[in-house]
mmCIF file of N, CA and C in Angstrom:
data_model
loop_
_atom_site.group_PDB
_atom_site.id
_atom_site.type_symbol
_atom_site.label_atom_id
_atom_site.label_comp_id
_atom_site.label_asym_id
_atom_site.label_seq_id
_atom_site.Cartn_x
_atom_site.Cartn_y
_atom_site.Cartn_z
ATOM 1 N N ALA H 1 -12.512 -8.200 24.863
ATOM 2 C CA ALA H 1 -12.293 -6.952 23.584
ATOM 3 C C ALA H 1 -13.896 -6.491 23.274
ATOM 4 N N ILE H 2 -15.270 -7.037 23.026
ATOM 5 C CA ILE H 2 -16.345 -6.614 22.494
ATOM 6 C C ILE H 2 -16.659 -5.718 23.669
ATOM 7 N N GLY H 3 -16.431 -6.283 24.622
ATOM 8 C CA GLY H 3 -17.137 -5.011 26.196
ATOM 9 C C GLY H 3 -16.422 -3.510 25.848
ATOM 10 N N THR H 4 -15.065 -3.628 25.658
ATOM 11 C CA THR H 4 -14.690 -2.361 25.051
ATOM 12 C C THR H 4 -14.759 -1.995 23.593
ATOM 13 N N PHE H 5 -14.980 -2.444 22.859
ATOM 14 C CA PHE H 5 -15.307 -1.761 21.101
ATOM 15 C C PHE H 5 -16.186 -0.846 21.432
ATOM 16 N N VAL H 6 -17.178 -0.744 21.703
ATOM 17 C CA VAL H 6 -18.373 0.228 21.781
ATOM 18 C C VAL H 6 -17.387 1.791 22.347
ATOM 19 N N ALA H 7 -16.978 1.657 23.342
ATOM 20 C CA ALA H 7 -16.115 3.189 23.909
ATOM 21 C C ALA H 7 -15.174 3.268 23.106
ATOM 22 N N ALA H 8 -14.390 2.156 22.251
ATOM 23 C CA ALA H 8 -12.782 2.336 22.209
ATOM 24 C C ALA H 8 -13.254 3.257 20.333
ATOM 25 N N ALA H 9 -14.822 2.439 19.757
ATOM 26 C CA ALA H 9 -14.889 3.121 18.070
ATOM 27 C C ALA H 9 -15.272 4.469 18.390
ATOM 28 N N GLU H 10 -16.164 4.528 19.350
ATOM 29 C CA GLU H 10 -16.331 6.214 19.421
ATOM 30 C C GLU H 10 -15.247 7.099 19.989
ATOM 31 N N GLU H 11 -14.464 6.530 20.927
ATOM 32 C CA GLU H 11 -13.393 7.281 20.894
ATOM 33 C C GLU H 11 -12.465 7.612 19.821
ATOM 34 N N LEU H 12 -12.659 6.719 19.226
ATOM 35 C CA LEU H 12 -11.210 6.504 18.082
ATOM 36 C C LEU H 12 -12.161 7.841 16.801
ATOM 37 N N ARG H 13 -13.643 7.568 16.511
ATOM 38 C CA ARG H 13 -14.226 8.473 15.898
ATOM 39 C C ARG H 13 -14.034 9.889 16.465
ATOM 40 N N GLN H 14 -14.181 10.019 17.713
ATOM 41 C CA GLN H 14 -13.981 11.471 18.005
ATOM 42 C C GLN H 14 -12.567 12.216 17.671
ATOM 43 N N ALA H 15 -11.607 11.689 17.680
ATOM 44 C CA ALA H 15 -10.248 11.708 17.931
ATOM 45 C C ALA H 15 -10.377 12.011 16.235
ATOM 46 N N LEU H 16 -10.669 11.251 15.521
ATOM 47 C CA LEU H 16 -10.894 11.808 14.466
ATOM 48 C C LEU H 16 -11.402 12.781 13.453
ATOM 49 N N ALA H 17 -12.793 13.119 14.033
ATOM 50 C CA ALA H 17 -13.161 14.418 13.931
ATOM 51 C C ALA H 17 -12.826 15.341 14.485
ATOM 52 N N ASP H 18 -11.851 15.539 15.747
ATOM 53 C CA ASP H 18 -11.316 16.211 16.551
ATOM 54 C C ASP H 18 -10.062 16.979 15.366
ATOM 55 N N ALA H 19 -9.354 15.621 15.264
ATOM 56 C CA ALA H 19 -8.434 15.979 14.199
ATOM 57 C C ALA H 19 -8.592 16.693 12.883
ATOM 58 N N TRP H 20 -9.854 16.260 12.090
ATOM 59 C CA TRP H 20 -10.178 16.962 10.977
ATOM 60 C C TRP H 20 -10.555 18.128 10.991
ATOM 61 N N GLU H 21 -11.440 18.657 12.193
ATOM 62 C CA GLU H 21 -12.393 19.807 12.599
ATOM 63 C C GLU H 21 -11.447 20.708 13.104
ATOM 64 N N ARG H 22 -10.413 20.560 14.043
ATOM 65 C CA ARG H 22 -9.683 21.745 15.102
ATOM 66 C C ARG H 22 -8.505 21.808 14.682
ATOM 67 N N HIS H 23 -7.976 21.087 13.616
ATOM 68 C CA HIS H 23 -6.374 21.048 13.261
ATOM 69 C C HIS H 23 -6.215 20.877 11.836
ATOM 70 N N ALA H 24 -7.276 21.895 11.196
ATOM 71 C CA ALA H 24 -7.102 22.219 9.757
ATOM 72 C C ALA H 24 -5.974 22.936 9.601
ATOM 73 N N ALA H 25 -5.739 23.810 10.643
ATOM 74 C CA ALA H 25 -4.236 24.687 10.820
ATOM 75 C C ALA H 25 -2.784 24.041 10.058
ATOM 76 N N ALA H 26 -2.998 22.833 10.853
ATOM 77 C CA ALA H 26 -1.790 21.618 10.302
ATOM 78 C C ALA H 26 -1.728 21.801 8.616
ATOM 79 N N GLY H 27 -2.201 21.681 7.717
ATOM 80 C CA GLY H 27 -2.761 21.891 6.768
ATOM 81 C C GLY H 27 -3.105 20.889 6.417
ATOM 82 N N ARG H 28 -3.868 20.366 4.724
ATOM 83 C CA ARG H 28 -4.158 19.378 4.573
ATOM 84 C C ARG H 28 -3.773 18.230 4.437
ATOM 85 N N GLU H 29 -2.359 18.368 3.788
ATOM 86 C CA GLU H 29 -1.252 17.248 3.754
ATOM 87 C C GLU H 29 -0.914 16.442 4.776
ATOM 88 N N ARG H 30 -0.289 17.519 5.672
ATOM 89 C CA ARG H 30 -0.049 16.468 6.800
ATOM 90 C C ARG H 30 -1.558 15.942 7.691
ATOM 91 N N LEU H 31 -2.755 16.507 7.412
ATOM 92 C CA LEU H 31 -4.155 15.546 7.838
ATOM 93 C C LEU H 31 -4.031 14.585 6.952
ATOM 94 N N GLU H 32 -3.998 14.575 5.861
ATOM 95 C CA GLU H 32 -4.127 13.573 4.654
ATOM 96 C C GLU H 32 -3.072 12.433 5.511
ATOM 97 N N ARG H 33 -1.777 12.779 5.690
ATOM 98 C CA ARG H 33 -0.943 11.676 6.007
ATOM 99 C C ARG H 33 -1.534 11.112 7.630
ATOM 100 N N LEU H 34 -1.827 11.642 7.886
ATOM 101 C CA LEU H 34 -2.298 11.063 9.435
ATOM 102 C C LEU H 34 -3.566 10.268 9.664
ATOM 103 N N LEU H 35 -4.561 10.550 8.582
ATOM 104 C CA LEU H 35 -5.538 10.133 8.485
ATOM 105 C C LEU H 35 -5.293 8.756 7.676
ATOM 106 N N GLN H 36 -4.700 9.098 6.940
ATOM 107 C CA GLN H 36 -4.788 7.698 5.712
ATOM 108 C C GLN H 36 -3.310 7.358 6.139
ATOM 109 N N GLY H 37 -3.032 7.391 7.077
ATOM 110 C CA GLY H 37 -1.831 6.431 7.426
ATOM 111 C C GLY H 37 -2.000 5.630 8.882
ATOM 112 N N PRO H 38 -1.801 6.161 9.968
ATOM 113 C CA PRO H 38 -1.874 5.532 11.257
ATOM 114 C C PRO H 38 -3.317 5.746 11.700
ATOM 115 N N CYS H 39 -4.295 6.444 11.337
ATOM 116 C CA CYS H 39 -5.460 6.439 12.011
ATOM 117 C C CYS H 39 -5.984 5.430 10.853
ATOM 118 N N PHE H 40 -6.056 5.080 9.862
ATOM 119 C CA PHE H 40 -6.776 4.146 8.853
ATOM 120 C C PHE H 40 -6.140 2.727 9.021
ATOM 121 N N ASP H 41 -4.678 2.859 9.512
ATOM 122 C CA ASP H 41 -4.407 1.094 10.478
ATOM 123 C C ASP H 41 -5.215 1.029 11.318
ATOM 124 N N ALA H 42 -5.542 1.937 12.233
ATOM 125 C CA ALA H 42 -5.819 1.604 13.456
ATOM 126 C C ALA H 42 -7.438 0.890 13.328
ATOM 127 N N VAL H 43 -8.058 1.683 12.264
ATOM 128 C CA VAL H 43 -9.684 1.423 11.964
ATOM 129 C C VAL H 43 -9.484 0.041 11.265
ATOM 130 N N GLN H 44 -8.778 -0.143 10.693
ATOM 131 C CA GLN H 44 -8.467 -1.400 9.633
ATOM 132 C C GLN H 44 -7.999 -2.724 10.305
ATOM 133 N N ALA H 45 -7.242 -2.483 11.400
ATOM 134 C CA ALA H 45 -6.921 -3.218 12.654
ATOM 135 C C ALA H 45 -8.317 -3.637 13.416
ATOM 136 N N CYS H 46 -9.003 -2.755 14.019
ATOM 137 C CA CYS H 46 -10.145 -3.024 14.701
ATOM 138 C C CYS H 46 -11.150 -3.746 13.644
ATOM 139 N N GLY H 47 -11.197 -3.085 12.629
ATOM 140 C CA GLY H 47 -11.995 -3.753 11.598
ATOM 141 C C GLY H 47 -11.961 -5.161 11.777
ATOM 142 N N ARG H 48 -10.410 -5.640 11.358
ATOM 143 C CA ARG H 48 -10.053 -6.849 11.014
ATOM 144 C C ARG H 48 -10.687 -7.709 12.519
ATOM 145 N N GLN H 49 -10.199 -7.309 13.430
ATOM 146 C CA GLN H 49 -10.543 -7.937 14.541
ATOM 147 C C GLN H 49 -11.946 -8.191 14.989
ATOM 148 N N VAL H 50 -12.810 -7.358 14.613
ATOM 149 C CA VAL H 50 -14.081 -7.044 15.292
ATOM 150 C C VAL H 50 -14.906 -7.915 14.306
ATOM 151 N N LEU H 51 -14.924 -8.263 12.901
ATOM 152 C CA LEU H 51 -15.111 -8.890 11.859
ATOM 153 C C LEU H 51 -14.995 -10.805 12.456
ATOM 154 N N LEU H 52 -13.945 -10.660 12.895
ATOM 155 C CA LEU H 52 -13.293 -12.167 12.813
ATOM 156 C C LEU H 52 -13.767 -12.896 14.605
ATOM 157 N N THR H 53 -14.110 -11.860 15.425
ATOM 158 C CA THR H 53 -14.494 -12.030 16.792
ATOM 159 C C THR H 53 -15.973 -12.591 16.761
ATOM 160 N N PRO H 54 -16.124 -14.033 17.037
ATOM 161 C CA PRO H 54 -17.410 -14.848 17.121
ATOM 162 C C PRO H 54 -18.125 -13.996 18.434
ATOM 163 N N GLU H 55 -17.749 -13.778 19.028
ATOM 164 C CA GLU H 55 -18.241 -13.129 20.371
ATOM 165 C C GLU H 55 -19.224 -11.759 19.728
ATOM 166 N N LEU H 56 -18.821 -11.003 18.633
ATOM 167 C CA LEU H 56 -19.686 -9.934 18.053
ATOM 168 C C LEU H 56 -21.172 -10.750 17.673
ATOM 169 N N GLY H 57 -21.168 -11.937 17.164
ATOM 170 C CA GLY H 57 -22.470 -12.373 17.174
ATOM 171 C C GLY H 57 -23.058 -12.577 17.748
ATOM 172 N N GLU H 58 -22.439 -12.770 19.006
ATOM 173 C CA GLU H 58 -23.202 -12.908 20.339
ATOM 174 C C GLU H 58 -23.714 -11.859 21.169
ATOM 175 N N ASP H 59 -23.603 -10.785 20.432
ATOM 176 C CA ASP H 59 -23.856 -9.160 20.976
ATOM 177 C C ASP H 59 -24.243 -8.542 20.161
ATOM 178 N N ARG H 60 -25.858 -8.693 19.743
ATOM 179 C CA ARG H 60 -26.158 -7.833 18.455
ATOM 180 C C ARG H 60 -25.926 -6.208 18.518
ATOM 181 N N GLU H 61 -26.281 -5.511 20.419
ATOM 182 C CA GLU H 61 -25.796 -3.967 19.918
ATOM 183 C C GLU H 61 -24.862 -3.693 19.403
ATOM 184 N N ALA H 62 -23.527 -4.676 19.854
ATOM 185 C CA ALA H 62 -22.038 -4.468 19.626
ATOM 186 C C ALA H 62 -22.178 -4.609 17.845
ATOM 187 N N ALA H 63 -22.773 -5.357 17.443
ATOM 188 C CA ALA H 63 -22.442 -5.726 15.965
ATOM 189 C C ALA H 63 -23.167 -4.714 15.129
ATOM 190 N N GLN H 64 -24.488 -4.313 15.854
ATOM 191 C CA GLN H 64 -25.117 -3.105 15.130
ATOM 192 C C GLN H 64 -24.241 -2.014 14.968
ATOM 193 N N THR H 65 -23.757 -1.779 16.367
ATOM 194 C CA THR H 65 -22.812 -0.514 16.468
ATOM 195 C C THR H 65 -21.608 -0.937 15.542
ATOM 196 N N ALA H 66 -20.668 -1.607 15.516
ATOM 197 C CA ALA H 66 -19.923 -1.841 14.641
ATOM 198 C C ALA H 66 -20.261 -1.459 13.094
ATOM 199 N N GLU H 67 -21.574 -1.751 12.730
ATOM 200 C CA GLU H 67 -21.816 -1.507 11.623
ATOM 201 C C GLU H 67 -21.987 -0.024 11.019
ATOM 202 N N VAL H 68 -22.630 0.755 12.110
ATOM 203 C CA VAL H 68 -23.179 2.123 11.976
ATOM 204 C C VAL H 68 -21.542 2.637 12.203
ATOM 205 N N TRP H 69 -20.764 2.297 12.944
ATOM 206 C CA TRP H 69 -19.139 2.977 12.913
ATOM 207 C C TRP H 69 -18.543 2.635 11.895
ATOM 208 N N LEU H 70 -18.779 1.756 11.009
ATOM 209 C CA LEU H 70 -18.023 1.415 9.952
ATOM 210 C C LEU H 70 -18.585 2.283 8.535
ATOM 211 N N ARG H 71 -19.598 2.304 8.523
ATOM 212 C CA ARG H 71 -20.697 3.036 7.971
ATOM 213 C C ARG H 71 -20.315 4.720 7.895
ATOM 214 N N HIS H 72 -20.346 4.908 9.087
ATOM 215 C CA HIS H 72 -20.077 6.348 9.061
ATOM 216 C C HIS H 72 -18.437 6.674 8.975
ATOM 217 N N LEU H 73 -17.753 6.083 9.296
ATOM 218 C CA LEU H 73 -16.431 6.342 8.796
ATOM 219 C C LEU H 73 -16.230 6.313 7.327
ATOM 220 N N ALA H 74 -16.918 5.727 6.672
ATOM 221 C CA ALA H 74 -16.842 5.277 5.256
ATOM 222 C C ALA H 74 -17.517 6.872 4.483
ATOM 223 N N GLU H 75 -18.553 7.328 5.252
ATOM 224 C CA GLU H 75 -19.414 8.566 4.382
ATOM 225 C C GLU H 75 -18.969 10.021 5.180
ATOM 226 N N ALA H 76 -17.731 9.480 6.028
ATOM 227 C CA ALA H 76 -17.242 11.139 6.749
ATOM 228 C C ALA H 76 -16.729 11.974 5.764
ATOM 229 N N PRO H 77 -16.586 12.862 5.856
ATOM 230 C CA PRO H 77 -15.703 14.268 5.300
ATOM 231 C C PRO H 77 -14.390 14.227 4.972
ATOM 232 N N TRP H 78 -13.653 12.913 5.618
ATOM 233 C CA TRP H 78 -12.622 13.082 6.047
ATOM 234 C C TRP H 78 -11.788 12.624 4.860
ATOM 235 N N CYS H 79 -10.456 12.705 4.616
ATOM 236 C CA CYS H 79 -9.786 12.640 3.394
ATOM 237 C C CYS H 79 -9.359 11.394 3.347
ATOM 238 N N TRP H 80 -10.457 10.092 3.259
ATOM 239 C CA TRP H 80 -9.946 8.907 2.862
ATOM 240 C C TRP H 80 -9.934 8.773 1.159
ATOM 241 N N SER H 81 -8.906 7.898 0.863
ATOM 242 C CA SER H 81 -8.832 7.911 -0.687
ATOM 243 C C SER H 81 -9.644 7.060 -0.947
ATOM 244 N N PRO H 82 -10.242 6.846 -2.362
ATOM 245 C CA PRO H 82 -11.373 5.988 -2.804
ATOM 246 C C PRO H 82 -10.974 4.667 -2.220
ATOM 247 N N SER H 83 -9.993 3.613 -2.308
ATOM 248 C CA SER H 83 -9.965 2.631 -2.069
ATOM 249 C C SER H 83 -9.988 2.489 -0.791
ATOM 250 N N GLN H 84 -9.763 3.555 0.357
ATOM 251 C CA GLN H 84 -10.043 3.061 1.778
ATOM 252 C C GLN H 84 -11.514 3.124 2.021
ATOM 253 N N ARG H 85 -12.237 4.366 1.461
ATOM 254 C CA ARG H 85 -13.444 4.372 1.207
ATOM 255 C C ARG H 85 -14.211 3.064 0.958
ATOM 256 N N ARG H 86 -13.865 2.504 -0.046
ATOM 257 C CA ARG H 86 -14.529 1.328 -0.589
ATOM 258 C C ARG H 86 -13.987 -0.042 0.607
ATOM 259 N N THR H 87 -12.826 0.078 1.281
ATOM 260 C CA THR H 87 -12.098 -1.032 1.990
ATOM 261 C C THR H 87 -13.056 -0.823 3.121
ATOM 262 N N LEU H 88 -13.568 0.296 3.742
ATOM 263 C CA LEU H 88 -14.200 0.429 5.005
ATOM 264 C C LEU H 88 -15.983 0.287 4.539
ATOM 265 N N GLU H 89 -16.316 0.496 3.652
ATOM 266 C CA GLU H 89 -17.791 -0.311 2.858
ATOM 267 C C GLU H 89 -17.475 -2.011 2.690
ATOM 268 N N GLU H 90 -16.702 -2.310 2.375
ATOM 269 C CA GLU H 90 -16.132 -3.618 2.253
ATOM 270 C C GLU H 90 -16.127 -4.294 3.724
ATOM 271 N N LEU H 91 -15.526 -3.596 4.540
ATOM 272 C CA LEU H 91 -15.395 -4.494 5.871
ATOM 273 C C LEU H 91 -17.044 -4.398 6.331
ATOM 274 N N ARG H 92 -17.756 -3.144 6.258
ATOM 275 C CA ARG H 92 -19.196 -3.267 6.652
ATOM 276 C C ARG H 92 -20.067 -3.936 6.379
ATOM 277 N N LEU H 93 -19.923 -4.705 4.675
ATOM 278 C CA LEU H 93 -20.542 -5.655 4.283
ATOM 279 C C LEU H 93 -20.173 -7.004 4.616
ATOM 280 N N LEU H 94 -19.230 -7.084 4.990
ATOM 281 C CA LEU H 94 -18.543 -8.609 5.325
ATOM 282 C C LEU H 94 -19.041 -8.591 6.951
ATOM 283 N N LEU H 95 -19.174 -7.581 7.776
ATOM 284 C CA LEU H 95 -19.423 -7.725 9.184
ATOM 285 C C LEU H 95 -20.885 -7.992 8.961
ATOM 286 N N ARG H 96 -21.939 -7.508 7.751
ATOM 287 C CA ARG H 96 -23.097 -8.035 7.932
ATOM 288 C C ARG H 96 -23.547 -9.463 7.406
ATOM 289 N N GLN H 97 -22.790 -9.953 6.520
ATOM 290 C CA GLN H 97 -22.525 -11.218 6.188
ATOM 291 C C GLN H 97 -21.896 -12.370 6.991
ATOM 292 N N CYS H 98 -21.236 -12.131 8.048
ATOM 293 C CA CYS H 98 -20.665 -12.691 8.934
ATOM 294 C C CYS H 98 -21.450 -13.104 10.138
ATOM 295 N N HIS H 99 -22.107 -11.966 10.152
ATOM 296 C CA HIS H 99 -22.576 -11.858 11.752
ATOM 297 C C HIS H 99 -24.185 -11.383 11.377
ATOM 298 N N THR H 100 -25.247 -12.089 11.921
ATOM 299 C CA THR H 100 -26.564 -12.078 11.728
ATOM 300 C C THR H 100 -27.124 -10.656 12.072
ATOM 301 N N LEU H 101 -27.065 -9.766 10.756
ATOM 302 C CA LEU H 101 -27.967 -8.430 11.551
ATOM 303 C C LEU H 101 -29.234 -8.319 10.778
ATOM 304 N N ASP H 102 -29.730 -9.429 10.475
ATOM 305 C CA ASP H 102 -31.147 -9.175 9.661
ATOM 306 C C ASP H 102 -32.226 -9.471 10.689
ATOM 307 N N GLY H 103 -31.836 -9.394 11.411
ATOM 308 C CA GLY H 103 -32.937 -9.473 12.918
ATOM 309 C C GLY H 103 -32.846 -10.546 13.365
ATOM 310 N N ASN H 104 -32.464 -11.648 12.830
ATOM 311 C CA ASN H 104 -32.069 -13.097 13.463
ATOM 312 C C ASN H 104 -31.628 -13.192 14.721
ATOM 313 N N ARG H 105 -31.759 -13.496 16.243
ATOM 314 C CA ARG H 105 -31.131 -13.416 17.114
ATOM 315 C C ARG H 105 -30.725 -14.252 17.207
ATOM 316 N N GLU H 106 -30.062 -15.546 16.560
ATOM 317 C CA GLU H 106 -29.132 -16.454 16.279
ATOM 318 C C GLU H 106 -27.754 -16.111 16.849
ATOM 319 N N ALA H 107 -26.768 -16.997 17.193
ATOM 320 C CA ALA H 107 -25.469 -16.260 17.614
ATOM 321 C C ALA H 107 -24.604 -16.177 16.229
ATOM 322 N N CYS H 108 -23.285 -16.192 16.079
ATOM 323 C CA CYS H 108 -22.577 -15.698 15.039
ATOM 324 C C CYS H 108 -22.981 -16.825 14.409
ATOM 325 N N GLN H 109 -22.987 -16.837 12.954
ATOM 326 C CA GLN H 109 -22.674 -17.791 11.891
ATOM 327 C C GLN H 109 -21.775 -17.981 11.387
ATOM 328 N N THR H 110 -20.595 -17.659 11.699
ATOM 329 C CA THR H 110 -18.835 -17.764 11.078
ATOM 330 C C THR H 110 -18.750 -19.009 11.447
ATOM 331 N N LEU H 111 -18.642 -19.968 10.508
ATOM 332 C CA LEU H 111 -17.919 -21.229 10.629
ATOM 333 C C LEU H 111 -16.099 -21.041 10.510
ATOM 334 N N ALA H 112 -15.484 -21.927 11.007
ATOM 335 C CA ALA H 112 -13.730 -21.663 10.865
ATOM 336 C C ALA H 112 -13.481 -21.439 9.382
ATOM 337 N N SER H 113 -14.075 -21.983 8.336
ATOM 338 C CA SER H 113 -13.917 -22.195 7.046
ATOM 339 C C SER H 113 -14.167 -20.665 6.597
ATOM 340 N N ASP H 114 -15.224 -20.171 7.085
ATOM 341 C CA ASP H 114 -15.394 -18.704 6.864
ATOM 342 C C ASP H 114 -14.891 -17.778 7.014
ATOM 343 N N ALA H 115 -14.423 -17.771 8.618
ATOM 344 C CA ALA H 115 -13.324 -17.290 9.013
ATOM 345 C C ALA H 115 -12.135 -16.919 7.984
ATOM 346 N N THR H 116 -11.485 -18.167 7.668
ATOM 347 C CA THR H 116 -10.403 -18.109 6.769
ATOM 348 C C THR H 116 -10.490 -17.362 5.682
ATOM 349 N N ARG H 117 -11.622 -17.790 4.888
ATOM 350 C CA ARG H 117 -12.162 -16.918 3.725
ATOM 351 C C ARG H 117 -12.617 -15.524 3.922
ATOM 352 N N VAL H 118 -12.971 -15.227 5.069
ATOM 353 C CA VAL H 118 -13.111 -13.973 5.082
ATOM 354 C C VAL H 118 -11.706 -12.779 5.399
ATOM 355 N N GLU H 119 -10.792 -13.934 6.351
ATOM 356 C CA GLU H 119 -9.373 -13.259 6.313
ATOM 357 C C GLU H 119 -8.465 -13.108 5.100
ATOM 358 N N ALA H 120 -8.606 -14.304 4.375
ATOM 359 C CA ALA H 120 -8.068 -14.220 3.320
ATOM 360 C C ALA H 120 -8.601 -12.624 2.439
ATOM 361 N N VAL H 121 -9.650 -12.442 2.629
ATOM 362 C CA VAL H 121 -10.090 -11.627 1.639
ATOM 363 C C VAL H 121 -9.551 -10.182 2.108
ATOM 364 N N LEU H 122 -9.730 -10.355 3.492
ATOM 365 C CA LEU H 122 -9.186 -8.847 4.171
ATOM 366 C C LEU H 122 -7.882 -8.638 3.901
ATOM 367 N N ASP H 123 -7.019 -9.749 3.749
ATOM 368 C CA ASP H 123 -5.561 -9.744 3.614
ATOM 369 C C ASP H 123 -5.438 -9.024 2.198
ATOM 370 N N ALA H 124 -6.196 -9.510 1.090
ATOM 371 C CA ALA H 124 -6.257 -9.384 -0.204
ATOM 372 C C ALA H 124 -6.400 -7.688 -0.554
ATOM 373 N N ARG H 125 -7.573 -7.311 0.618
ATOM 374 C CA ARG H 125 -7.679 -6.375 -0.077
ATOM 375 C C ARG H 125 -6.790 -4.985 0.978
ATOM 376 N N THR H 126 -6.207 -5.405 1.853
ATOM 377 C CA THR H 126 -5.494 -4.392 2.829
ATOM 378 C C THR H 126 -4.112 -4.453 2.583
ATOM 379 N N ALA H 127 -3.572 -5.593 1.735
ATOM 380 C CA ALA H 127 -2.052 -5.485 1.814
ATOM 381 C C ALA H 127 -1.622 -4.479 0.951
ATOM 382 N N ARG H 128 -2.157 -3.820 0.095
ATOM 383 C CA ARG H 128 -1.462 -2.864 -0.752
ATOM 384 C C ARG H 128 -1.173 -1.427 0.047
ATOM 385 N N PHE H 129 -2.011 -0.956 1.394
ATOM 386 C CA PHE H 129 -1.651 -0.069 2.235
ATOM 387 C C PHE H 129 -0.299 0.158 2.463
ATOM 388 N N VAL H 130 0.315 0.891 2.454
ATOM 389 C CA VAL H 130 1.653 0.894 2.967
ATOM 390 C C VAL H 130 2.133 2.189 3.438
ATOM 391 N N VAL H 131 2.522 2.684 4.792
ATOM 392 C CA VAL H 131 2.919 3.961 5.089
ATOM 393 C C VAL H 131 4.208 3.767 4.418
ATOM 394 N N VAL H 132 4.465 5.304 4.054
ATOM 395 C CA VAL H 132 5.466 5.520 3.401
ATOM 396 C C VAL H 132 6.108 6.593 4.363
#
């Protein structure tokens, strides 16, 4: 899964940028529905999987890529809601906390209890997003 993350993350980022820049003629309301609905769901699902994957802690380059990817998504000009931007930033911060990105080359520091706690936080933060 981590082996394909970097390519998949870049492909998703490009697709979001393309939708935002090239398909403005569809109208802002439609773009908002697309980006805030299925696109954010995909980002959120990917973020959840990446955060809880111990292999990410063993691949420093992938961990750094994931952090940069989440930061760029949160800062992108796309029409995320304020709570979605906050969720993206929180996912990035959780990534930093769960996986050693401070220059330490040790493997992932996440213990089973930490993974459960992180999953509970993610569930609480993401449960309120519903596609209508």
